[in-house]
mmCIF file with all atom_site columns, C-alpha atoms in Angstrom:
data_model
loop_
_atom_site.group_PDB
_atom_site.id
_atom_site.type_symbol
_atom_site.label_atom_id
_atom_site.label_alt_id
_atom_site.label_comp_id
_atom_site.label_asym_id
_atom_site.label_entity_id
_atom_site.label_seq_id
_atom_site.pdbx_PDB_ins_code
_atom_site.Cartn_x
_atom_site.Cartn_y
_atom_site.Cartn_z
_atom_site.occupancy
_atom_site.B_iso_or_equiv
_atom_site.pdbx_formal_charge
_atom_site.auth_seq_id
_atom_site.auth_comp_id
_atom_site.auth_asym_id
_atom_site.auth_atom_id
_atom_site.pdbx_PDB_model_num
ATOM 1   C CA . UNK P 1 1   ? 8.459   -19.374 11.067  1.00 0.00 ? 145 UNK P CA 1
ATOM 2   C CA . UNK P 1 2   ? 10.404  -16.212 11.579  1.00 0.00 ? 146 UNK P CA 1
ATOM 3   C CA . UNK P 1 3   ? 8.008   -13.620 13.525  1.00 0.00 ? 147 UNK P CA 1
ATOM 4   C CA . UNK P 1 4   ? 11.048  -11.026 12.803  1.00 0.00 ? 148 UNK P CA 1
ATOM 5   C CA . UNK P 1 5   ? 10.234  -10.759 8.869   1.00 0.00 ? 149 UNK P CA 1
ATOM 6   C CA . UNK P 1 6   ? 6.574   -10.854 9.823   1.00 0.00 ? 150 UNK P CA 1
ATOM 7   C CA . UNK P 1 7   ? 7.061   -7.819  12.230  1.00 0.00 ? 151 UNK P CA 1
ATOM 8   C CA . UNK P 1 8   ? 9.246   -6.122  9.882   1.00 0.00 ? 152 UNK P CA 1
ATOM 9   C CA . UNK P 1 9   ? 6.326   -6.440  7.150   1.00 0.00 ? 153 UNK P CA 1
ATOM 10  C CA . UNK P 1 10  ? 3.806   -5.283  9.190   1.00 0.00 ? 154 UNK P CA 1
ATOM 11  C CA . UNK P 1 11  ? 6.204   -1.910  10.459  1.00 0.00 ? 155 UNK P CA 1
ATOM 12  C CA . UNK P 1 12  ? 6.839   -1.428  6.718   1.00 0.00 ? 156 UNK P CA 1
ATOM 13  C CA . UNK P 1 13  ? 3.110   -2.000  5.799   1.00 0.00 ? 157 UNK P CA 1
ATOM 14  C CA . UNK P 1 14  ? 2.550   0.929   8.521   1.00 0.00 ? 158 UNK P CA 1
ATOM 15  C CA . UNK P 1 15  ? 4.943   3.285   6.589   1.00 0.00 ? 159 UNK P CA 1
ATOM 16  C CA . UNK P 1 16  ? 3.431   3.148   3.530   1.00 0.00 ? 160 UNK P CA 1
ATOM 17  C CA . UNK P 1 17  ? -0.294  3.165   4.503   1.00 0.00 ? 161 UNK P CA 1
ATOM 18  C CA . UNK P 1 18  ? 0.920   6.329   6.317   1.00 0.00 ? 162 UNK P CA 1
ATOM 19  C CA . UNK P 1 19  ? 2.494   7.954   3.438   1.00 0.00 ? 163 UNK P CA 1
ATOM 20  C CA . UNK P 1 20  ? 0.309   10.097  1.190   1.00 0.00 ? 164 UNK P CA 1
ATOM 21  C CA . UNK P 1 21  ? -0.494  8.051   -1.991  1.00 0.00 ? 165 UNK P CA 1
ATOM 22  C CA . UNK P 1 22  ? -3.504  8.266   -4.270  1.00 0.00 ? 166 UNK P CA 1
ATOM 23  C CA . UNK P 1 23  ? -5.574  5.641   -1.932  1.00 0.00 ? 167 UNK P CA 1
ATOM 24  C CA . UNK P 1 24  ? -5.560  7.416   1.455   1.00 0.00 ? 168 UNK P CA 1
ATOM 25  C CA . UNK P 1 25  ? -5.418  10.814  -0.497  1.00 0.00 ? 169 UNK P CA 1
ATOM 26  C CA . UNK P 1 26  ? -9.103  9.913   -1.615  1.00 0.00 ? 170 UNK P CA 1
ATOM 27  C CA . UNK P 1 27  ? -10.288 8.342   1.367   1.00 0.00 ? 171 UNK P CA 1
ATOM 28  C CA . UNK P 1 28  ? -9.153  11.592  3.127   1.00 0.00 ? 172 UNK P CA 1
ATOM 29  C CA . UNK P 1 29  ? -10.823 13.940  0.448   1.00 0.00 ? 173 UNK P CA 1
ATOM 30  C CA . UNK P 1 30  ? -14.319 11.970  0.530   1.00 0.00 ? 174 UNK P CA 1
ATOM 31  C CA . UNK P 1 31  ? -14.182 12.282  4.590   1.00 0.00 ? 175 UNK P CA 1
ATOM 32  C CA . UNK P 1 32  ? -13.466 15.724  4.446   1.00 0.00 ? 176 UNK P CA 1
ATOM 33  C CA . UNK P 1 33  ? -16.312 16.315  1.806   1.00 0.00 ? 177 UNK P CA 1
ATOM 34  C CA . UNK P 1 34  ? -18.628 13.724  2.638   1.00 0.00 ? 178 UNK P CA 1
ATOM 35  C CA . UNK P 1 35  ? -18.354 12.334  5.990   1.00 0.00 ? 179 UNK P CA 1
ATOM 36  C CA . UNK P 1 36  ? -16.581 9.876   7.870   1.00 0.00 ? 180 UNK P CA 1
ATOM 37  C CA . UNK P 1 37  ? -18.848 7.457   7.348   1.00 0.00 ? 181 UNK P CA 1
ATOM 38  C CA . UNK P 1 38  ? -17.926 7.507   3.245   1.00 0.00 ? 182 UNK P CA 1
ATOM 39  C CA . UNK P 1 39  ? -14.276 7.797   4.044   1.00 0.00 ? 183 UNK P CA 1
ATOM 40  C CA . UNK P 1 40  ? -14.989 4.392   6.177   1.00 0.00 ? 184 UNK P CA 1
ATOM 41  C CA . UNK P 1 41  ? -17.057 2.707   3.011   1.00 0.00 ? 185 UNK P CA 1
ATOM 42  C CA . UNK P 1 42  ? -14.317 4.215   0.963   1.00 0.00 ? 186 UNK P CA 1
ATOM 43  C CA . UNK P 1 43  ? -11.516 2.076   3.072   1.00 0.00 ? 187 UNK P CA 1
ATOM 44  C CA . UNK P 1 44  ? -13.615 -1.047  2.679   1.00 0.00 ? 188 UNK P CA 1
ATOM 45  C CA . UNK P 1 45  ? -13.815 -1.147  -0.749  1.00 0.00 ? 189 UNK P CA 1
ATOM 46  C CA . UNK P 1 46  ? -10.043 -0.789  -1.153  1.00 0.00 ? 190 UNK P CA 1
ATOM 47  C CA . UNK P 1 47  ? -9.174  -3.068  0.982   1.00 0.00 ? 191 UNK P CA 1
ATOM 48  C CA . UNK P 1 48  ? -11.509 -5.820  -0.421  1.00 0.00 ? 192 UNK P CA 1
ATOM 49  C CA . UNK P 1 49  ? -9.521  -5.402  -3.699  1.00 0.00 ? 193 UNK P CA 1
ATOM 50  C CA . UNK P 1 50  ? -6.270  -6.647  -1.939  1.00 0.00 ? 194 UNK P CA 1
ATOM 51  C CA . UNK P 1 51  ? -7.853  -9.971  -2.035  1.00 0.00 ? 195 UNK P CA 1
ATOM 52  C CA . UNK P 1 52  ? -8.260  -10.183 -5.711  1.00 0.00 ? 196 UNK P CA 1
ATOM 53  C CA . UNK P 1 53  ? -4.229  -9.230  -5.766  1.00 0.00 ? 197 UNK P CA 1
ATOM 54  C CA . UNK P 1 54  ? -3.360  -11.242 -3.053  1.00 0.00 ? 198 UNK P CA 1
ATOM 55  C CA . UNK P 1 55  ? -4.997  -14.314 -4.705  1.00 0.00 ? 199 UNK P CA 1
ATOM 56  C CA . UNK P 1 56  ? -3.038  -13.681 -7.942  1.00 0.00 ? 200 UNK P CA 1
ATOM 57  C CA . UNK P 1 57  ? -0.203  -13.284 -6.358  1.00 0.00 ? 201 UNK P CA 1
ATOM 58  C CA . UNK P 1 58  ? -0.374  -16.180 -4.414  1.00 0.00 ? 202 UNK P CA 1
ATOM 59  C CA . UNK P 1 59  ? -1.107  -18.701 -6.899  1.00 0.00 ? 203 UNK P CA 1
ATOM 60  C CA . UNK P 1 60  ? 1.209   -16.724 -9.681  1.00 0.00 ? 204 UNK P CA 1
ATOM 61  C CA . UNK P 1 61  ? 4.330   -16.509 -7.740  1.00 0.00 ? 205 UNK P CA 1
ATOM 62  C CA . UNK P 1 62  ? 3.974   -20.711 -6.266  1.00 0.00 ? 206 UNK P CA 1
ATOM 63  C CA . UNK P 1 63  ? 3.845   -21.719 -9.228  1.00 0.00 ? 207 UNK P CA 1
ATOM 64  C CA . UNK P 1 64  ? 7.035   -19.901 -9.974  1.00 0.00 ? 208 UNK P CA 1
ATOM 65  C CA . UNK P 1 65  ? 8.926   -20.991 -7.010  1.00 0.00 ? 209 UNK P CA 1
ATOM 66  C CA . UNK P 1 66  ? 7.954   -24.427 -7.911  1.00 0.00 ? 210 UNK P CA 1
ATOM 67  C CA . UNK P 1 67  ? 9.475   -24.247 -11.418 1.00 0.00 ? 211 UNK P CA 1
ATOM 68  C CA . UNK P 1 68  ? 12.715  -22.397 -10.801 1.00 0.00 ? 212 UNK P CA 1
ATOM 69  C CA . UNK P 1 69  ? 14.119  -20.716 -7.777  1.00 0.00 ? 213 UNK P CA 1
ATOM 70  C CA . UNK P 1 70  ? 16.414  -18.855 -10.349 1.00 0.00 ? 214 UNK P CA 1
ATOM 71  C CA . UNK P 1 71  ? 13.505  -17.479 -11.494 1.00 0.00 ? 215 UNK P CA 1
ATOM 72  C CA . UNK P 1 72  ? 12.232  -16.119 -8.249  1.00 0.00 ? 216 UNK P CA 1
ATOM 73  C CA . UNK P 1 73  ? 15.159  -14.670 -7.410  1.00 0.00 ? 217 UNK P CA 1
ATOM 74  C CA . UNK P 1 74  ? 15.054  -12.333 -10.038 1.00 0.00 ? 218 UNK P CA 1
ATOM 75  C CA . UNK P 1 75  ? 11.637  -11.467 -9.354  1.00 0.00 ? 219 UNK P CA 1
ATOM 76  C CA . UNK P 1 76  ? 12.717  -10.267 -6.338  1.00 0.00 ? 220 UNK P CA 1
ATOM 77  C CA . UNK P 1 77  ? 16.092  -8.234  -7.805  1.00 0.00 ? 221 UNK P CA 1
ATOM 78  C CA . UNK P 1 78  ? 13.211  -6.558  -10.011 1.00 0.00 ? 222 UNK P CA 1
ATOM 79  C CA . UNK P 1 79  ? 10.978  -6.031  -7.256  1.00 0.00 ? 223 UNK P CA 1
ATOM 80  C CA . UNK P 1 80  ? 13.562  -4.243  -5.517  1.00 0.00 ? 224 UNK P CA 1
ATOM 81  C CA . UNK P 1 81  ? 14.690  -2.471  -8.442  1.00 0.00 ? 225 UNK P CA 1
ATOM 82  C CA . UNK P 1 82  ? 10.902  -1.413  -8.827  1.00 0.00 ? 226 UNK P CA 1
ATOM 83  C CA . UNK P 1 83  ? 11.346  -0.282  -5.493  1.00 0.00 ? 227 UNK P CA 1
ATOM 84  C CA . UNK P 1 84  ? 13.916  1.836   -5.940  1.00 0.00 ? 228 UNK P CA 1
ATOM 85  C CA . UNK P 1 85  ? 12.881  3.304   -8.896  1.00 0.00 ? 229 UNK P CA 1
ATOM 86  C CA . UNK P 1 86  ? 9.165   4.349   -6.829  1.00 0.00 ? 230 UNK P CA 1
ATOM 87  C CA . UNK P 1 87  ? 11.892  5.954   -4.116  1.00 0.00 ? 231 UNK P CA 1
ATOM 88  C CA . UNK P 1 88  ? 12.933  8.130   -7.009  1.00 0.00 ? 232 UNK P CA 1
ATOM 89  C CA . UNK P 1 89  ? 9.852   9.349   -8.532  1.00 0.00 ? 233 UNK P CA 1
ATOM 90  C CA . UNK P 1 90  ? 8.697   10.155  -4.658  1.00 0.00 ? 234 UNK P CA 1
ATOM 91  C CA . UNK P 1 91  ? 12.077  11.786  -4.548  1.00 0.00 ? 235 UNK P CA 1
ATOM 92  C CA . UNK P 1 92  ? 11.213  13.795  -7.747  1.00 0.00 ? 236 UNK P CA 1
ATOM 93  C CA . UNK P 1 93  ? 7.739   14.777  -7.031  1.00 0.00 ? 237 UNK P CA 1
ATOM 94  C CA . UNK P 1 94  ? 5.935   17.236  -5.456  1.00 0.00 ? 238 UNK P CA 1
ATOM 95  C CA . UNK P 1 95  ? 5.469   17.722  -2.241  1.00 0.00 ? 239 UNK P CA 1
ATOM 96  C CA . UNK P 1 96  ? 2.524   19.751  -1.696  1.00 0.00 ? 240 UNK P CA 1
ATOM 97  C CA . UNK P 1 97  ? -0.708  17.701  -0.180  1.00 0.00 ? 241 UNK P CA 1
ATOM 98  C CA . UNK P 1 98  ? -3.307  18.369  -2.662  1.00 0.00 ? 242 UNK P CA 1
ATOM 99  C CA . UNK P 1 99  ? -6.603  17.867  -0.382  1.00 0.00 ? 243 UNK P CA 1
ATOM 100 C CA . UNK P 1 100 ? -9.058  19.777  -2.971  1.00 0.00 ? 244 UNK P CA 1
ATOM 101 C CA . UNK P 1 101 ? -12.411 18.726  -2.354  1.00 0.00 ? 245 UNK P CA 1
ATOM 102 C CA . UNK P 1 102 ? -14.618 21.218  -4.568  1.00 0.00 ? 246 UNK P CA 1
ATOM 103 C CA . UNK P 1 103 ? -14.643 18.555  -7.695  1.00 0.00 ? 247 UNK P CA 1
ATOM 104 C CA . UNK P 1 104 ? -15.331 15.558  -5.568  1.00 0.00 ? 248 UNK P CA 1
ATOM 105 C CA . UNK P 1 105 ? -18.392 13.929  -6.979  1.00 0.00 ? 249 UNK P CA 1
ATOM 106 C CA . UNK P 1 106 ? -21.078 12.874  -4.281  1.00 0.00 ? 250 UNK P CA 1
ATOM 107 C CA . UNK P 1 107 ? -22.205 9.254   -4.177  1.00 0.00 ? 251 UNK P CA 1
ATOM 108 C CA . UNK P 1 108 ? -23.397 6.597   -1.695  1.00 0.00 ? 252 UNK P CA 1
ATOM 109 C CA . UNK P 1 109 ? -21.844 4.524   0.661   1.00 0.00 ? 253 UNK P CA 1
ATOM 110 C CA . UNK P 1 110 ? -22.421 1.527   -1.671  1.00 0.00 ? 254 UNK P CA 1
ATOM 111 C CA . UNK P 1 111 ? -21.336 3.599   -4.498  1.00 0.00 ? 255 UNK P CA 1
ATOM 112 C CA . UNK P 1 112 ? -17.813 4.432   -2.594  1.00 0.00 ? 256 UNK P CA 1
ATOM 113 C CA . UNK P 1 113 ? -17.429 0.774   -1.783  1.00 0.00 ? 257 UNK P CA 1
ATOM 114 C CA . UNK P 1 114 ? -17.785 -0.003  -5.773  1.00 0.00 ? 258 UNK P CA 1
ATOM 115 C CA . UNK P 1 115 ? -15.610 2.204   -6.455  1.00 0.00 ? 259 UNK P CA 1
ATOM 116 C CA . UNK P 1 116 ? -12.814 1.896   -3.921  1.00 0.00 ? 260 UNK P CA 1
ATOM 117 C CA . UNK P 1 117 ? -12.946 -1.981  -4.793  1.00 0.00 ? 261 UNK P CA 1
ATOM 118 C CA . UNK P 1 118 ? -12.833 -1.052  -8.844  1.00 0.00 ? 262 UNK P CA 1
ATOM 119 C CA . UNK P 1 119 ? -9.944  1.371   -7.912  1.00 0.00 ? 263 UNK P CA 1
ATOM 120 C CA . UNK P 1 120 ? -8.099  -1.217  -6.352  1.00 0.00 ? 264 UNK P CA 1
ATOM 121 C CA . UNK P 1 121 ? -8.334  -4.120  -8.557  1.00 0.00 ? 265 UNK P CA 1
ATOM 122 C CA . UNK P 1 122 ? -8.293  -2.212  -11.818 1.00 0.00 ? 266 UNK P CA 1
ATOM 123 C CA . UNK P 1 123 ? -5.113  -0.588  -11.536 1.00 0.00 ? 267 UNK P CA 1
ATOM 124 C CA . UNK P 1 124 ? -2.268  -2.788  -12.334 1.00 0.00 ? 268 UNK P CA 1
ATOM 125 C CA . UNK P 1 125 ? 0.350   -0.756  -10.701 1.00 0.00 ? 269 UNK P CA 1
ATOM 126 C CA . UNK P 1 126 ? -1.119  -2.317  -7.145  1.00 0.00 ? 270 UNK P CA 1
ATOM 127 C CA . UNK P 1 127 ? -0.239  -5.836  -8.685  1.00 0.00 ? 271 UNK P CA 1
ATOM 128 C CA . UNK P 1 128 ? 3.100   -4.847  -9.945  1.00 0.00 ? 272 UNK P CA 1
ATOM 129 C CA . UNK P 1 129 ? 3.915   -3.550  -6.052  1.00 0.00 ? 273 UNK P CA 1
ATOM 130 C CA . UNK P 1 130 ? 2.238   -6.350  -4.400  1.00 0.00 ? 274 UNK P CA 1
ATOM 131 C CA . UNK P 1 131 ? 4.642   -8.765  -6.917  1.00 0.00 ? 275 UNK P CA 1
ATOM 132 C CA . UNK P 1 132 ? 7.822   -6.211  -6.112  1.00 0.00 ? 276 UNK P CA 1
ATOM 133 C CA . UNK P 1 133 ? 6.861   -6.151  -2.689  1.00 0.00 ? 277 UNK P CA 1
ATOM 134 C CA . UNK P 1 134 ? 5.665   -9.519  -0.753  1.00 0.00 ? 278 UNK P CA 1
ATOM 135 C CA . UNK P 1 135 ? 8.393   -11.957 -2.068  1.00 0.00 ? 279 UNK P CA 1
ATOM 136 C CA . UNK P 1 136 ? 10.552  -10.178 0.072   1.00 0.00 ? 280 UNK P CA 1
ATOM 137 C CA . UNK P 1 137 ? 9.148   -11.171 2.979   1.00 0.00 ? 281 UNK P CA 1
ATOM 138 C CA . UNK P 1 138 ? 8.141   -14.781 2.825   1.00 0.00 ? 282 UNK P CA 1
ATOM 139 C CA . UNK P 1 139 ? 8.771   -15.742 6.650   1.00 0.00 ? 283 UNK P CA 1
ATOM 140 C CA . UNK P 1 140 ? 9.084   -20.268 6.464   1.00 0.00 ? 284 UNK P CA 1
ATOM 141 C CA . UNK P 1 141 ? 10.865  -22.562 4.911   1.00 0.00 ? 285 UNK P CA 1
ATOM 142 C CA . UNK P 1 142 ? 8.233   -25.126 5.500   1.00 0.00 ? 286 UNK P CA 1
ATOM 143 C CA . UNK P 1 143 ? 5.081   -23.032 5.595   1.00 0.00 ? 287 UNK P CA 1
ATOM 144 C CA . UNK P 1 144 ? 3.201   -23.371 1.795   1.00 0.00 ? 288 UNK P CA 1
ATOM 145 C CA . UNK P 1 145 ? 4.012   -20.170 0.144   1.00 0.00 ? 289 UNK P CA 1
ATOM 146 C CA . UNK P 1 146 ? 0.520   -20.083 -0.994  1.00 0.00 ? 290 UNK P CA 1
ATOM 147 C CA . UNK P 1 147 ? -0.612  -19.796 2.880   1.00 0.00 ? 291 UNK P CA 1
ATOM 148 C CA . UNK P 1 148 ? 2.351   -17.518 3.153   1.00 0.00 ? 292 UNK P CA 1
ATOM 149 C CA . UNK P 1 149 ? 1.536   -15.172 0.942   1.00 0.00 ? 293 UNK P CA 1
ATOM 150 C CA . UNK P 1 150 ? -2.237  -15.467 1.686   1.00 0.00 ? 294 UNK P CA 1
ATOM 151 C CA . UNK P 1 151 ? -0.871  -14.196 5.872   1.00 0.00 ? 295 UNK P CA 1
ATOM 152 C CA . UNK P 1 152 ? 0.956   -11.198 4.208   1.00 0.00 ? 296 UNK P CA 1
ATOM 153 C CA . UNK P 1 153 ? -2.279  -10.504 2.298   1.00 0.00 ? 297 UNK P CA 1
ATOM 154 C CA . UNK P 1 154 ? -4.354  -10.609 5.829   1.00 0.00 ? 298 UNK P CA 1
ATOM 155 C CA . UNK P 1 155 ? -1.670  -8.765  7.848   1.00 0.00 ? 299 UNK P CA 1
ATOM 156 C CA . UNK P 1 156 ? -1.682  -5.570  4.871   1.00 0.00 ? 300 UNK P CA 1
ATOM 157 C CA . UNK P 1 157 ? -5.554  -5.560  4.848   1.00 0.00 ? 301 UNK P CA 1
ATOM 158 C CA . UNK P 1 158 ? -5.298  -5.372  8.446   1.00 0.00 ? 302 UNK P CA 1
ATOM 159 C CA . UNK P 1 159 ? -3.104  -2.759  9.040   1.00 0.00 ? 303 UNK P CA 1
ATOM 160 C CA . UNK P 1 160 ? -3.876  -0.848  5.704   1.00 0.00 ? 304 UNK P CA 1
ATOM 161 C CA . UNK P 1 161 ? -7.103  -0.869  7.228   1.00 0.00 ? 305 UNK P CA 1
ATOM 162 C CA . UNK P 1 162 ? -6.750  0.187   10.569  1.00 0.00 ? 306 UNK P CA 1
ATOM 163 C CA . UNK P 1 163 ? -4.483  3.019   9.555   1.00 0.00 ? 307 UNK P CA 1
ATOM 164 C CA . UNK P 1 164 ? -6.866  3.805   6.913   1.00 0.00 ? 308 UNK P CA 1
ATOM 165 C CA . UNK P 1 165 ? -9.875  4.090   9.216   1.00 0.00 ? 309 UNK P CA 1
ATOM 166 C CA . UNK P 1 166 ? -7.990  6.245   11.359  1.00 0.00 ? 310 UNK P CA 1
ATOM 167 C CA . UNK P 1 167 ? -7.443  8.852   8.371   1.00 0.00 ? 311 UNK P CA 1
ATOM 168 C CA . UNK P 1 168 ? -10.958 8.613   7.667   1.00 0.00 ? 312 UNK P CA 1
ATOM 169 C CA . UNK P 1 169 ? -12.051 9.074   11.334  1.00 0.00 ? 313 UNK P CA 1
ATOM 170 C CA . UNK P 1 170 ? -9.551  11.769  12.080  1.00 0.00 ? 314 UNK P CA 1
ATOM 171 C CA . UNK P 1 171 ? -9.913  13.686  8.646   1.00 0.00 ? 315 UNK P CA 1
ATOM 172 C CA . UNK P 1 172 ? -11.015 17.118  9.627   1.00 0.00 ? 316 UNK P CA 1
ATOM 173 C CA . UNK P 1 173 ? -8.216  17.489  12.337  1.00 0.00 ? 317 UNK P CA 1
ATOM 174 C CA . UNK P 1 174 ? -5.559  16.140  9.674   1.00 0.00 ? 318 UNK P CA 1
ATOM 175 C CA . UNK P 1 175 ? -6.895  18.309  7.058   1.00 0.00 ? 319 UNK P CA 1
ATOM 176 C CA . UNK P 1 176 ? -6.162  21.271  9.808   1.00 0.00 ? 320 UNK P CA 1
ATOM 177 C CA . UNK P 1 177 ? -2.485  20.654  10.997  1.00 0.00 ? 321 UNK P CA 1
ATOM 178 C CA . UNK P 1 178 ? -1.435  19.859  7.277   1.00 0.00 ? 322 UNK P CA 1
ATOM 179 C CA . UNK P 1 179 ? -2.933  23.725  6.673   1.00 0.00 ? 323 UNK P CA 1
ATOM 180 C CA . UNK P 1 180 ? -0.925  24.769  9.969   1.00 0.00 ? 324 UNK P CA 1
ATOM 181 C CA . UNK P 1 181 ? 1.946   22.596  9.027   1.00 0.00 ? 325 UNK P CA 1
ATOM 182 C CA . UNK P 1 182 ? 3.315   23.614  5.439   1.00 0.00 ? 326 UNK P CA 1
ATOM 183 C CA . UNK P 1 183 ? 6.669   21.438  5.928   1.00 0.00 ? 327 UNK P CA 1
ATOM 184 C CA . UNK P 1 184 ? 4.207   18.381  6.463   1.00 0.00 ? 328 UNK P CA 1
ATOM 185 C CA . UNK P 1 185 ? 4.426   17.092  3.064   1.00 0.00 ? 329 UNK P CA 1
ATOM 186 C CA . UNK P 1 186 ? 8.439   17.253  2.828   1.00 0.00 ? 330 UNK P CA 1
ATOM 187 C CA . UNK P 1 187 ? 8.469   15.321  5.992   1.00 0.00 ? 331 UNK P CA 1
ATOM 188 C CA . UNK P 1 188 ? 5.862   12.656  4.373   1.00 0.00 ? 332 UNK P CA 1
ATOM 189 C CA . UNK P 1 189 ? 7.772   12.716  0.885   1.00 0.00 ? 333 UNK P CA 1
ATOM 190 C CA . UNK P 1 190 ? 11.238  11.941  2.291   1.00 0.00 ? 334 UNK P CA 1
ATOM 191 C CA . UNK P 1 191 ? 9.147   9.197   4.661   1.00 0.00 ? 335 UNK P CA 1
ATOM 192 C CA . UNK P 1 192 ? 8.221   7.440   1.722   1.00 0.00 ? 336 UNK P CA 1
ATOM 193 C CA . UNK P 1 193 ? 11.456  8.004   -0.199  1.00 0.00 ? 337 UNK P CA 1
ATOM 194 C CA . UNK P 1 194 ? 13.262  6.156   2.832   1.00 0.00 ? 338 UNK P CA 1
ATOM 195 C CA . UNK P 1 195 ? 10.246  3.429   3.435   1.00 0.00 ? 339 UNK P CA 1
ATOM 196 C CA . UNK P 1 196 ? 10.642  2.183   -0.256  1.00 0.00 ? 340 UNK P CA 1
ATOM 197 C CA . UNK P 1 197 ? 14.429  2.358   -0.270  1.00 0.00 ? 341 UNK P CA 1
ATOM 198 C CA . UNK P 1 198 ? 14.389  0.365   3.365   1.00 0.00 ? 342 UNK P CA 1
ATOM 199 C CA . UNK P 1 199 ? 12.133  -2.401  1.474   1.00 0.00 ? 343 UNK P CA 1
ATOM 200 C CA . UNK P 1 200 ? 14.631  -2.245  -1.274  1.00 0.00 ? 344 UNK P CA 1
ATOM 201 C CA . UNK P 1 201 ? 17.400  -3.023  0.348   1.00 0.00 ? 345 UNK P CA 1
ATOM 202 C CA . UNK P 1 202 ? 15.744  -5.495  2.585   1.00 0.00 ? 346 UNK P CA 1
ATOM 203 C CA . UNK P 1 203 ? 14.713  -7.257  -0.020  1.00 0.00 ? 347 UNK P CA 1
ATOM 204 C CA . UNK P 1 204 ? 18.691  -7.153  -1.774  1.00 0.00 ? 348 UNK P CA 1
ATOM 205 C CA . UNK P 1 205 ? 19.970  -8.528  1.489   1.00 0.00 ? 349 UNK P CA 1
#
C-alpha cells in the first residue's frame, strides 16, 4: 500500500474542500442566515451523497479495470483532461465571493439534510469529478480496487467534512475578513486553478 498517494489525496482533498465551490458556498450562506447548526445539517447531507457516488464509482470503474486496463487508462487521460479543462473555467471566472443571503429560503434541519443529500447525488457533474478524479489515486497493487476506492470515498467524506464543519462553525468571522479582504477571492480562484492543474498532472504522470 503506498501511504504517499493516500497522503497526497487527502492534501488535495483539503484544497478543494477549501476552495469556494457551489457546496461550501451554500453551507456558508445557510450558516450565515440560519445558524450554525443548519450549516452543520447542511454538511451532513452532502456528505451522505458521496456514498451514493462512491458506490457507483466503485463498482463502475472494477468492472472496467477487470475488462481492459487500456480502457482505464484512458479514463484517467480524460479525467485529467476534465481536470484541466475545470482549471480553465476557474481561470475564466469570476472572482468575486457571492455570499448573498437575502433570497435564502428558510427550512429545517431535516429539510437542509434532504436537500444537501438531493444536491449531492442529483447533480451529475459530482460523478463525472469523482470518475476524473479518484482513479488517479488508487494506492495497491494487491488491495481490491473496490475496497480501494471505497477508502478514498471514507478519507473525502472525512476531510470534506471536517473542513466543511469548520466553514459552518466559523461562518460569521469568514463572512467578515472576506468583506475586509477584497483580494480574498483572487487568492482562492488561482488556489483552485493550481489544485486542479496539480491533480492533472498527477494523474498524467
Amino acid at each position: 500500500m503506498n501511504t504517499e498517494i493516500l497522503i497526497s489525496f487527502a492534501l488535495a482533498t483539503s484544497a478543494l474542500a477549501i476552495s469556494p465551490g457551489p457546496d461550501n458556498i451554500y453551507v456558508l450562506v445557510q450558516s450565515i442566515t440560519n445558524g450554525k447548526s443548519y450549516g452543520l445539517a447542511t454538511v451532513c447531507g452532502l456528505i451522505t451523497g458521496c456514498i451514493v457516488h462512491t458506490t457507483l464509482l466503485a463498482f463502475g470503474v472494477s468492472a472496467i479495470i477487470k475488462a481492459n486496463e487500456n480502457i482505464f487508462f484512458g479514463i484517467k487521460i480524460l479525467g485529467a483532461l476534465y481536470l484541466l479543462y475545470l482549471a480553465y473555467k476557474v481561470y475564466k471566472s469570476d472572482a468575486q465571493l457571492n455570499l448573498d443571503a437575502e433570497t435564502t429560503p428558510k427550512k429545517s434541519l431535516k429539510g437542509l439534510f434532504v436537500q444537501g443529500f438531493f444536491m449531492n447525488v442529483l447533480n451529475p457533474k459530482v460523478t463525472i469529478f469523482f470518475l476524473a478524479f479518484f482513479p488517479g489515486f488508487l494506492f495497491s497493487q494487491t488491495m481490491s480496487t473496490v475496497t480501494q476506492f471505497y477508502i478514498l470515498g471514507a478519507v473525502f467524506m472525512l476531510v470534506s467534512f471536517v473542513i466543511f464543519s469548520a466553514i459552518a462553525l466559523l461562518a460569521g468571522q469568514i463572512k467578515t475578513y472576506t468583506l475586509n479582504h477584497k483580494n480574498s477571492g483572487v487568492v482562492l480562484k488561482w488556489l483552485q486553478v493550481v489544485v486542479f492543474v496539480g491533480i492533472a498532472i498527477f494523474i498524467l504522470l
